[in-house]
XYZ file of C-alpha atoms in Angstrom:
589
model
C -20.230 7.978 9.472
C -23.240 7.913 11.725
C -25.793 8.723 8.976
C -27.144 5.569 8.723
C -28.028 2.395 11.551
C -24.999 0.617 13.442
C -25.096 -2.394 15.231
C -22.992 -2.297 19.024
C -21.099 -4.863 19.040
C -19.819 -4.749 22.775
C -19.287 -1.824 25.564
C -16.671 -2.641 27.910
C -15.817 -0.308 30.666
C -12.044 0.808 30.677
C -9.131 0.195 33.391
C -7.063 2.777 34.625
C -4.130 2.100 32.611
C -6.299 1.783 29.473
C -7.700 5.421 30.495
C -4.335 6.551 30.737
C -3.475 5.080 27.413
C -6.147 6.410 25.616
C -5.175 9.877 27.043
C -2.012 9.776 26.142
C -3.311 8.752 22.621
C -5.074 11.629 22.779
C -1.762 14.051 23.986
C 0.243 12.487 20.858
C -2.246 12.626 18.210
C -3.156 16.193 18.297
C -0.603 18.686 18.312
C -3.554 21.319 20.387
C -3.374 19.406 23.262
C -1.753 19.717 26.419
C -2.318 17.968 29.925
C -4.648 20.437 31.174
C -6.954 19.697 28.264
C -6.942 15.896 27.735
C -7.893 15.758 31.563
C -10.842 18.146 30.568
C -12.142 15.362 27.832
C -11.022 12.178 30.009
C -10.804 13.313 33.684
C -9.048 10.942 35.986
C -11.749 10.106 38.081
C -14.442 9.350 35.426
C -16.446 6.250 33.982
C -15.141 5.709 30.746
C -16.487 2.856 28.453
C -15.886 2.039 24.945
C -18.376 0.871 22.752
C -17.486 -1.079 19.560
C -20.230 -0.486 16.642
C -20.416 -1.782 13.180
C -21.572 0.917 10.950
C -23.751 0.366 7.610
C -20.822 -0.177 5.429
C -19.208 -2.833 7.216
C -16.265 -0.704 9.085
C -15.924 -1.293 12.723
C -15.667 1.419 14.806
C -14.749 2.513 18.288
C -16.924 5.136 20.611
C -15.603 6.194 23.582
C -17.618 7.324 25.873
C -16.930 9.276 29.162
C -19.433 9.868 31.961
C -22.006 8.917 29.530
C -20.800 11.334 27.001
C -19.385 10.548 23.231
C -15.824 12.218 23.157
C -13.420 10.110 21.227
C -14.359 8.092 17.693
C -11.347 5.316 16.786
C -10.951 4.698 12.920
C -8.203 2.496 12.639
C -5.524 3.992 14.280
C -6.964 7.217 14.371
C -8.855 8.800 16.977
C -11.486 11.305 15.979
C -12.945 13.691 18.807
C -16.525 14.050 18.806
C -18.484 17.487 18.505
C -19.173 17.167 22.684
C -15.603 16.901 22.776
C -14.942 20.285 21.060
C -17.677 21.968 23.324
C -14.985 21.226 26.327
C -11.936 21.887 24.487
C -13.028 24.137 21.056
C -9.251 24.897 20.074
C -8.376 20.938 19.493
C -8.744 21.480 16.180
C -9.184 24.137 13.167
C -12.414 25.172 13.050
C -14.024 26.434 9.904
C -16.825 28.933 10.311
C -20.219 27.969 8.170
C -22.891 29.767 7.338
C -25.799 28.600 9.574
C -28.265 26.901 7.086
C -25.656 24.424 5.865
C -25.102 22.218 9.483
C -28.351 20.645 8.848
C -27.237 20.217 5.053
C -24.128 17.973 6.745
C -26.257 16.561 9.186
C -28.183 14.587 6.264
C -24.720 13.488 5.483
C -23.946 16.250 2.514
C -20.280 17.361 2.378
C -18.968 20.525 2.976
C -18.579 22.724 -0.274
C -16.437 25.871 -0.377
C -19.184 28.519 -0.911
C -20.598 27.217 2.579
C -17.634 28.396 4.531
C -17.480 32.362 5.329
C -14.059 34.110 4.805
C -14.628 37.447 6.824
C -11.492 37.512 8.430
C -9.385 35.561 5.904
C -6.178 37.251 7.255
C -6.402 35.029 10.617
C -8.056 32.019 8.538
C -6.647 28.518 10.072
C -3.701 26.494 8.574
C -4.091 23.271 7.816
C -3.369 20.396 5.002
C -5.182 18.155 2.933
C -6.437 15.467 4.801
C -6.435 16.489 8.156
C -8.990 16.966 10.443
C -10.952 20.143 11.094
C -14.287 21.325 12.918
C -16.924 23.350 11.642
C -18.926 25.487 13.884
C -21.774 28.267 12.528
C -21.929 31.835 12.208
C -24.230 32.516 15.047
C -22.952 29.814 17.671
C -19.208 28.718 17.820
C -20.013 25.438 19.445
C -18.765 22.766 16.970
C -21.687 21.250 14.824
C -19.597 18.661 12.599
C -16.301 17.569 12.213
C -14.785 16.142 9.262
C -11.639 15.333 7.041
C -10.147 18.481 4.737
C -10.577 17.256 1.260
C -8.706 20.617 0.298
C -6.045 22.451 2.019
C -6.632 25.981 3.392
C -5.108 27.593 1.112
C -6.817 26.197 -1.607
C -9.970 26.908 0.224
C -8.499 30.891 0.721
C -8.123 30.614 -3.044
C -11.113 28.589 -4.807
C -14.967 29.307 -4.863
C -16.265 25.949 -6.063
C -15.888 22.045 -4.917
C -15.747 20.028 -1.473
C -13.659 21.043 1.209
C -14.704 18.860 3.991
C -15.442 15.544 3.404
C -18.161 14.894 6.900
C -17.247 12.198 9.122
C -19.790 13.366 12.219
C -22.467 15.502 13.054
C -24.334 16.925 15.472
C -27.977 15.221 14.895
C -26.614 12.449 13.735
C -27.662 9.091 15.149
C -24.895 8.754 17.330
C -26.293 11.686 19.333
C -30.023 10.411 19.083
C -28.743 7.333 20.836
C -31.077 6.629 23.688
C -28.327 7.128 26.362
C -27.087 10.408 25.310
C -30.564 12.013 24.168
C -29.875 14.431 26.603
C -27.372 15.786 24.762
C -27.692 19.314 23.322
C -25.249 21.627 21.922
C -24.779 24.733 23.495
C -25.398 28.063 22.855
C -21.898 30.443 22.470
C -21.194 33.630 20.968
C -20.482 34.224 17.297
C -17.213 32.788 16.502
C -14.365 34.074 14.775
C -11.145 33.132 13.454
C -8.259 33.758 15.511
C -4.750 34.843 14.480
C -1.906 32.410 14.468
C 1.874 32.878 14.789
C 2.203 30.247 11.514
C -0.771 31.988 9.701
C -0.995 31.164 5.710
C -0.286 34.853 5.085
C -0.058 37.797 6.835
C -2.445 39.852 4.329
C -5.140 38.479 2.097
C -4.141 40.197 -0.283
C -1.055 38.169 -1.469
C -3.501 35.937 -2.719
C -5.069 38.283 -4.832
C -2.808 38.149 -7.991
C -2.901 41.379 -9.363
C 0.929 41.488 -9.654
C 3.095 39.876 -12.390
C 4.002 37.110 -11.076
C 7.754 35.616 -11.280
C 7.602 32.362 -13.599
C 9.069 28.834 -10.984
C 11.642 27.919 -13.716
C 13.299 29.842 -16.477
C 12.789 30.196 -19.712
C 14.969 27.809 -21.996
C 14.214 30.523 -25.023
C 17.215 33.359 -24.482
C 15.757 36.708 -24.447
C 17.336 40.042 -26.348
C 18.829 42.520 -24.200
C 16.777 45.229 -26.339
C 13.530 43.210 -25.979
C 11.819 44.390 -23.253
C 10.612 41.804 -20.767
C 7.269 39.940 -21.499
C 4.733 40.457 -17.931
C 2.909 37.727 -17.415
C -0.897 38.685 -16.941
C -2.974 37.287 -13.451
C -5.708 35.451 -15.853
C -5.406 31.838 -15.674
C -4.754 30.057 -18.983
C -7.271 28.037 -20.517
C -6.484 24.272 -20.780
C -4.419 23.039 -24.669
C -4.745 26.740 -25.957
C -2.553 26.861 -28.720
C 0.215 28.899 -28.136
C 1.447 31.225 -31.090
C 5.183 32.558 -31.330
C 6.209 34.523 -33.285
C 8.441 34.725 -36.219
C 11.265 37.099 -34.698
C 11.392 34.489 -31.848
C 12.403 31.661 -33.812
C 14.566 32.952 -35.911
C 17.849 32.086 -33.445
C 21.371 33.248 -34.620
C 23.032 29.435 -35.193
C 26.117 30.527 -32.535
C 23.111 31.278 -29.885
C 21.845 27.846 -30.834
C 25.492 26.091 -29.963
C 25.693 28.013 -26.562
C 22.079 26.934 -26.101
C 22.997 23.499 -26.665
C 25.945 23.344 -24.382
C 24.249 25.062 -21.499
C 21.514 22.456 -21.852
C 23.939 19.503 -21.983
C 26.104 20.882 -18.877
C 22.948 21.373 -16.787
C 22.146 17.660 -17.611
C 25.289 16.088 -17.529
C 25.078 17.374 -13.304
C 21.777 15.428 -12.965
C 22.891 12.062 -11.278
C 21.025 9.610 -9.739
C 20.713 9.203 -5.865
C 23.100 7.020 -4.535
C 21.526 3.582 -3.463
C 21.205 3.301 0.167
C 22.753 0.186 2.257
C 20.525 0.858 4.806
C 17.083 -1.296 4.767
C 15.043 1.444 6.518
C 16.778 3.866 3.323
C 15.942 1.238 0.433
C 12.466 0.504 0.922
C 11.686 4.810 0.918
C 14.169 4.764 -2.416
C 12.239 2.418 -4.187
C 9.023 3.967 -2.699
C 10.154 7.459 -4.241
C 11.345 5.792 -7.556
C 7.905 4.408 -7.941
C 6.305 7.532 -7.334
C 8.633 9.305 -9.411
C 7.874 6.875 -12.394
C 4.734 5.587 -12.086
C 2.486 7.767 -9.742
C 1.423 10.249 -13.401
C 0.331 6.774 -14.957
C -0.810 4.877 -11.983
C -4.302 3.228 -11.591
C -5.722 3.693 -8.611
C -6.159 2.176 -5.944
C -3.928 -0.234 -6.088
C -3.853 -3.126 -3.066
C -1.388 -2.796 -0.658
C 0.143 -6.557 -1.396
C 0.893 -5.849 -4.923
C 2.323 -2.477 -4.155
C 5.069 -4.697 -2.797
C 5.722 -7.124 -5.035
C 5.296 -5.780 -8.635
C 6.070 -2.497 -7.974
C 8.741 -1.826 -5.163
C 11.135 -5.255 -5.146
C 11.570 -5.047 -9.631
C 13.098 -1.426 -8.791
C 15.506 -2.536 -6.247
C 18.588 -2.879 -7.971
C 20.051 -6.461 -8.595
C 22.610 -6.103 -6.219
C 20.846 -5.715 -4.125
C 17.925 -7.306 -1.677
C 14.324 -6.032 -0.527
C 13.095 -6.836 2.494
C 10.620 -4.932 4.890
C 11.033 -7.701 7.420
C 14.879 -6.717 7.332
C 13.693 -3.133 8.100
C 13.037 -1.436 11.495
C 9.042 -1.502 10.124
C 8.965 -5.429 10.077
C 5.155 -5.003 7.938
C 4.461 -3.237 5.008
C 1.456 -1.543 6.957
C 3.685 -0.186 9.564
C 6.409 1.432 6.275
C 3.016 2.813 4.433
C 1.738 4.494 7.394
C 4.810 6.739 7.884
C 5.104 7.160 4.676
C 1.199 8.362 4.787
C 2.550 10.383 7.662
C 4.949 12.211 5.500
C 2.611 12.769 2.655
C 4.076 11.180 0.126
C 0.935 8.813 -0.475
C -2.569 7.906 1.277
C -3.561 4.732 2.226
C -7.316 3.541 2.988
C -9.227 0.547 3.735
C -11.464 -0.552 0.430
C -12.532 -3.978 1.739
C -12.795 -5.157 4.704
C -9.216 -6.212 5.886
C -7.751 -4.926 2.413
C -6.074 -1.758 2.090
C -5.019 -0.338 -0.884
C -2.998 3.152 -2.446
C -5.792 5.374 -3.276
C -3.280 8.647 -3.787
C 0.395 9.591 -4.340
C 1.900 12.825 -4.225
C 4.227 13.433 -7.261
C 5.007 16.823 -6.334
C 6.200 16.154 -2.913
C 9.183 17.746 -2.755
C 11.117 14.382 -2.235
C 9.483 13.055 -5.105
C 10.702 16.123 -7.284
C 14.119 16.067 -5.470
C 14.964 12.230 -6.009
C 17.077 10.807 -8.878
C 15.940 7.010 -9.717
C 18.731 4.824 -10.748
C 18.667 5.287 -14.943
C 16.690 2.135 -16.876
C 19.086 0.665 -19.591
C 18.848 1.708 -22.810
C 17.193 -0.297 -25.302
C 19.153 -1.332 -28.660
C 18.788 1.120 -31.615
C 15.138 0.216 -33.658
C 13.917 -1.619 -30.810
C 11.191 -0.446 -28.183
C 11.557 -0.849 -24.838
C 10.152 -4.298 -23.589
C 9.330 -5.303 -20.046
C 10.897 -8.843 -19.196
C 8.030 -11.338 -19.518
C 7.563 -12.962 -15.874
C 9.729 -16.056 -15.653
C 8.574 -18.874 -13.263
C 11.212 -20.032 -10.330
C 13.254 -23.336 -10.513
C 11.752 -25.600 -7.961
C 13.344 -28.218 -6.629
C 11.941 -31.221 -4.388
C 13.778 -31.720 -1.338
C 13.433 -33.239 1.997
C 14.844 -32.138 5.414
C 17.083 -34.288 7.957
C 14.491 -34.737 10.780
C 16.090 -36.410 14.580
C 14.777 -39.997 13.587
C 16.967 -39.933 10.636
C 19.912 -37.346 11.478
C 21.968 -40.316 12.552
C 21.978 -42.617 9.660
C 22.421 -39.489 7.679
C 25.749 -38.088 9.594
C 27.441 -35.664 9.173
C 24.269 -33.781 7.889
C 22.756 -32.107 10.901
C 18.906 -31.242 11.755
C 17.031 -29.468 9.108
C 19.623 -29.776 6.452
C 17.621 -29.493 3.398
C 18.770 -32.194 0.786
C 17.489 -33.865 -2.104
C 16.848 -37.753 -3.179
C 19.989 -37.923 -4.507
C 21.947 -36.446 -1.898
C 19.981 -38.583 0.700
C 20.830 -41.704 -1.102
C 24.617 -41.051 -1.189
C 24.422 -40.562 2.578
C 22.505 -44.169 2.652
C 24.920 -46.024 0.686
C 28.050 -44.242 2.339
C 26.111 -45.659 5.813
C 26.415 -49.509 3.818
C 29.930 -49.081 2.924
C 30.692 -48.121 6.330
C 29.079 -51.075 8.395
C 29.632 -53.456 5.282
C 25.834 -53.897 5.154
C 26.149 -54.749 1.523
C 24.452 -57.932 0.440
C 24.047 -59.932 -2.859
C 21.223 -59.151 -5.533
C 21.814 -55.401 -4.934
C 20.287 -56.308 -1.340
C 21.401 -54.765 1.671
C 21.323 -55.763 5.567
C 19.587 -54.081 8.197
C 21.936 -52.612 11.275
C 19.780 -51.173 14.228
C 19.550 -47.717 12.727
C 17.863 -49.133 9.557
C 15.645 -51.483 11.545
C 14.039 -48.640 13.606
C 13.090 -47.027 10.530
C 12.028 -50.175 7.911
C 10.884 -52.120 10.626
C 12.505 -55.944 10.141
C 14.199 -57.587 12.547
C 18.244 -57.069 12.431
C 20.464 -58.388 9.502
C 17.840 -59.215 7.483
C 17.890 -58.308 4.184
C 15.744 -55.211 2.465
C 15.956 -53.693 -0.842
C 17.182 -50.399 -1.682
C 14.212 -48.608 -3.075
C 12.693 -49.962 0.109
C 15.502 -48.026 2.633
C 15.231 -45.073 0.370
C 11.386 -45.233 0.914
C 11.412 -45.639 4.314
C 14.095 -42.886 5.059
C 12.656 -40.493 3.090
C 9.362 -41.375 4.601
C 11.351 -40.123 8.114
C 12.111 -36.722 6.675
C 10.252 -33.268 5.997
C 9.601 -32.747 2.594
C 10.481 -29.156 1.148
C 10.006 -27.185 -1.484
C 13.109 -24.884 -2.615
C 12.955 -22.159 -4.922
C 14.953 -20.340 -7.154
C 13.732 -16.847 -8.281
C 15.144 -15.074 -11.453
C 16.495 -12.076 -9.579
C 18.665 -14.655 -7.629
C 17.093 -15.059 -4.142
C 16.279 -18.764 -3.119
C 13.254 -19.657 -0.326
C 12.527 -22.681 1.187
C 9.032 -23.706 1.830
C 9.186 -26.413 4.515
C 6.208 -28.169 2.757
C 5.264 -29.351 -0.514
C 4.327 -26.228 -2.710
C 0.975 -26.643 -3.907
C 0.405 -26.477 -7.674
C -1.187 -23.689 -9.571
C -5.319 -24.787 -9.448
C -7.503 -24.142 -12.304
C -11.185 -24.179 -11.573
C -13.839 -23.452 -14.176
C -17.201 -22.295 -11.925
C -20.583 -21.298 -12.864
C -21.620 -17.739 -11.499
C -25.320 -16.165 -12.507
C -27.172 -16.548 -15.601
C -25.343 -19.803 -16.374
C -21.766 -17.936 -17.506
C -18.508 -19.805 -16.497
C -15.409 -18.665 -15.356
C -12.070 -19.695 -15.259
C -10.381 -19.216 -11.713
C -6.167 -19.682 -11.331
C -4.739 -19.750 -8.209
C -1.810 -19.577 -6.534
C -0.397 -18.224 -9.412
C 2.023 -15.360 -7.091
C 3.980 -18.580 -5.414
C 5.701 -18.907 -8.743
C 6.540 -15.814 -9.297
C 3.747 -14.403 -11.903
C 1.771 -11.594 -11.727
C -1.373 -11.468 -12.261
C -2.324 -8.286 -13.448
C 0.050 -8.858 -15.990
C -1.003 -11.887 -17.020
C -4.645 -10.990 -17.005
C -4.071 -8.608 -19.765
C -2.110 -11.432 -21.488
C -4.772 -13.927 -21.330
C -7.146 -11.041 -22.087
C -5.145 -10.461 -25.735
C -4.840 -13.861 -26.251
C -7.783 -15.770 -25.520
C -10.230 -12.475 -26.727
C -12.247 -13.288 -23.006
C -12.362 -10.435 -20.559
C -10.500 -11.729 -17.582
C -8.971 -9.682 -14.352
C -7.784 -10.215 -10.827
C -10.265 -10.968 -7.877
C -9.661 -12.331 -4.544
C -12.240 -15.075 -2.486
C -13.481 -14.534 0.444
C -11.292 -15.754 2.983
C -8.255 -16.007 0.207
C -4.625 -14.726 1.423
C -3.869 -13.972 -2.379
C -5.127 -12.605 -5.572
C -6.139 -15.241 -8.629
C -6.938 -14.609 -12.083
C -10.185 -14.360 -13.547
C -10.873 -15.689 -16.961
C -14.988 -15.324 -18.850
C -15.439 -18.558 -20.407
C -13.849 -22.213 -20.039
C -9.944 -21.229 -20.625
C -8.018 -24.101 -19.046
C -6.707 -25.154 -22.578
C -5.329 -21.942 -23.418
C -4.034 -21.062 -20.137
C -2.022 -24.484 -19.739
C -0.748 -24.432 -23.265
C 0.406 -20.345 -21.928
C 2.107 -21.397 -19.009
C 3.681 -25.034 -19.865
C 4.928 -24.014 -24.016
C 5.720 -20.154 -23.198
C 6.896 -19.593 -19.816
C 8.669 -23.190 -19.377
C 6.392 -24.617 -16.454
C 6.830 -27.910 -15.578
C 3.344 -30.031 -15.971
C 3.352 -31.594 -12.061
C 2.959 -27.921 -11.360
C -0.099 -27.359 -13.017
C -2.775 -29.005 -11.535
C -5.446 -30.823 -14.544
C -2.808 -30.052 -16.878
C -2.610 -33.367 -18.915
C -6.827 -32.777 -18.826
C -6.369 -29.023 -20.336
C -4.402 -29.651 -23.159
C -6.153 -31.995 -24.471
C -9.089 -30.221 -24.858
C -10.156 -29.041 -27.757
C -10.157 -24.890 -28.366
């Protein structure tokens, strides 16, 4: 994190009650803790500071810094103690024991591989998971040298020889602890560590691990086995990947009434397999579709995968028709607060790719309430036909115009912020002439006092219609209302901009076809990408602008004529929507 120059930002010296909050940060976030210890890394009467840096890669970080020591790095929402932080309170989190030569391998900003990590007493050996943070501390000194994120969890580390197991986030030596205001910093000198015993150890014996025993297969075999055939042991070797298995010829030859039993145990085991019931709750929905995506999609899924469109291709198609998906509905209210516990709970990992986008960069498919859930059963396509997914179908829009206070008058009985269209506003109009008999000849009509504040003449002269219709409507909000496929209807108190295509010049003289604003109506780009891709025979994907609040489609080459023949002729859109699309089509290919 710190192996390369920051910039600070700002250092702004903390209240009391933001001491005390960042202490009791501290108390929640790390399950070591207790009162005694937090006051050791922030004591009550102390000058605490935090200093904001921008690192190398663009993330902003936080430093907090007590008594003009480093103890507390914020990532996000995620405090990280420092190494001087550890030297005052060494059992705030696991600590792996290294082999000395390797801290100044980290501290050149190498990650931590298995061999480096010394299991001489394995049976005490720390617990932790994937992804959580540990300390590392050599074999001569037990004062932490690095800290870092578990890439592995400990019992895969108990069990492998080879890969990364620590993925380094800070290190003593790094330039964090070169800076000129803690260069007096130097890291202690403590006895030779070594690991101490839990009560929730991984296993009580090292041993266990070593599989010298024949081991009892998870799940039965679906092949019945002869009472006089002795049973098969399965060996401790591992097997090697798509080996070929061989079976013999006494095994398949199956008596035909062991076959029918077979069969009916099969189709009674199945026939209990039901799908989860669909929650009511909103809190309940949003983690059923979350575990029906997983369950479906995480073996197949291309990764990472932004945050945004996690939501809207992925989670609302699975929510059943009957029903609606909302997070805003839920007791989350965002999307980041839902994928956070959910990150919590390890059913999937969330990081920060861009700046200000985050994105899925891991799901667990053999979490056990992945394996556990039931997804509601996709229907069955007709006999000869493959499964098709439903092309994406723009919304019907509608142009309509809400009843604003100058207007909601003349318009009685419609009330403020009625949403209504031309026609319905010029049924109100003429039900307003019939009333006051403001009729006049040549399909003229008077002006009463309500009409004259808004047209303008003086009273009982005469106007035309299209010029009270103009001048009403010219009184009112125009709206934009829309009607989705799956049902659901949102109004956009604005005119909805129309889908933009822009055909730029990027380096060595290549164009580019940009659409925009292309999710408003209900497509997807990714989908149509590989669409237009197909079609067109350009490469083309989804980017983002800088400064953009939604994805666009990204097209090599000048495809405005084939993209506004695929939009208007296939999916039905109507031309005022497409902005330049009179100038598209008639292009030539």
């Amino acid at each position: 994190m710190f192996g390369k120059a920051y910039k600070l930002k700002s250092n702004n010296t903390l209240k009391n009650s933001e001491k005390k909050n960042l202490a009791q940060r501290i108390l929640n976030e790390f399950p070591a803790a207790t009162d005694e210890k937090v006051k050791e890394v922030v004591p009550v009467k102390s000058n605490t500071s935090c200093m904001k840096l921008m690192l190398h890669s663009g993330e902003s970080v936080g430093v907090y810094v007590v008594d003009n020591v480093p103890m507390m790095i914020e990532t996000g929402d995620l405090l990280v103690p420092t190494v001087c932080a550890l030297w005052k309170v060494p059992d705030l989190l696991p600590t792996l024991i290294i082999h000395s030569p390797v801290l100044p391998k980290l501290a050149g900003g190498a990650p931590l591989y298995a061999p480096g990590v010394t299991l001489s007493d394995a049976a005490s050996f720390p617990r932790f998971p994937r992804g959580a943070l540990v300390a590392a501390a050599t074999a001569d000194n037990s004062a932490a040298g690095a800290i870092g994120r578990a890439a592995i969890s400990s019992t895969d580390l108990l069990r492998t020889t080879m890969g990364v197991c620590m993925e380094t986030l800070h290190v003593f030596g790094d330039l964090l602890c070169k800076e000129p205001k803690f260069a007096k910093l130097e890291r202690p000198k403590l006895q030779p560590p070594a690991y101490c015993p839990t009560a929730d150890n991984i296993t009580a014996d090292i041993a266990q691990l070593n599989i010298q025993q024949p081991i009892r297969e998870e799940w039965p075999s679906l092949v019945r086995e002869s009472k006089d055939t002795p049973p098969t042991v399965k060996l401790s070797h591992s097997p090697v990947l798509n080996e070929p298995k061989t079976i013999p010829e006494e095994e398949t030859q199956v008596d035909n009434n062991e076959v029918s039993e077979f069969d009916e145990t099969v189709m009674t085991d199945s026939s209990q397999i039901e799908e989860d019931p669909i929650p009511t709750d909103m809190d309940e929905l949003l983690q059923w579709c979350l575990l029906s995506f997983i369950k479906l999609e995480g073996k197949n899924l291309q990764l990472p995968l932004k945050t945004n469109l996690l939501y809207k291709n992925h989670l609302m198609p699975l929510c059943p028709s009957d029903r609606s998906l909302d997070v805003k509905k839920s007791s989350y209210k965002k999307m980041s607060k839902f994928l956070e516990a959910m990150q919590q709970e390890g059913l999937l990992e969330v990081r920060e790719v861009e700046k200000g986008v985050s994105a899925v960069v891991g799901v667990a498919t053999s979490h056990p309430r992945v394996r556990a859930h039931r997804p509601a059963p996709c229907p069955a396509p007709a006999p000869g036909h493959a499964p098709r997914r439903a092309a994406p179908r723009p919304p019907a829009v509608r142009d309509l115009y809400c009843v604003t206070a100058a207007v909601a008058q003349l318009l009685a009985p419609h009330k403020k912020g009625t949403a209504l269209s031309a026609a319905q506003v010029r049924a109100a109009l003429a039900e307003h002439v019939r009333a006051h008999h403001l009729a006049a000849q040549h399909g003229k009509l008077r002006t009463d006092p309500l009409l004259a504040a808004l047209v303008g003449p003086q009273v009982s002269e005469s106007i035309s219609w299209e010029s009270a219709m103009s001048a009403v409507l010219g009184k009112m909000t125009p709206s934009t209302e829309l009607h989705f496929p799956d049902g659901s209807v949102k109004l956009i108190k604005s005119r909805l901009e129309p889908i933009k295509m822009h055909v730029v010049t990027r380096s060595g003289n290549k164009k580019v076809t940009l659409v925009s604003n292309l999710e408003s109506y209900g497509f997807r780009p990714g989908e149509l990408a590989r669409e237009v891709q197909l079609g067109a025979a350009a490469s083309s994907g989804v980017t983002r602008s800088p400064g953009a609040k939604a994805d666009q489609l990204m097209v090599q080459g000048d495809q405005t004529h084939f993209i506004a023949k695929l939009l208007i002729e296939k999916y039905n859109l109507p031309k005022k929507y497409l902005e330049g699309a009179d100038k598209a089509l008639n292009k030539k290919k």
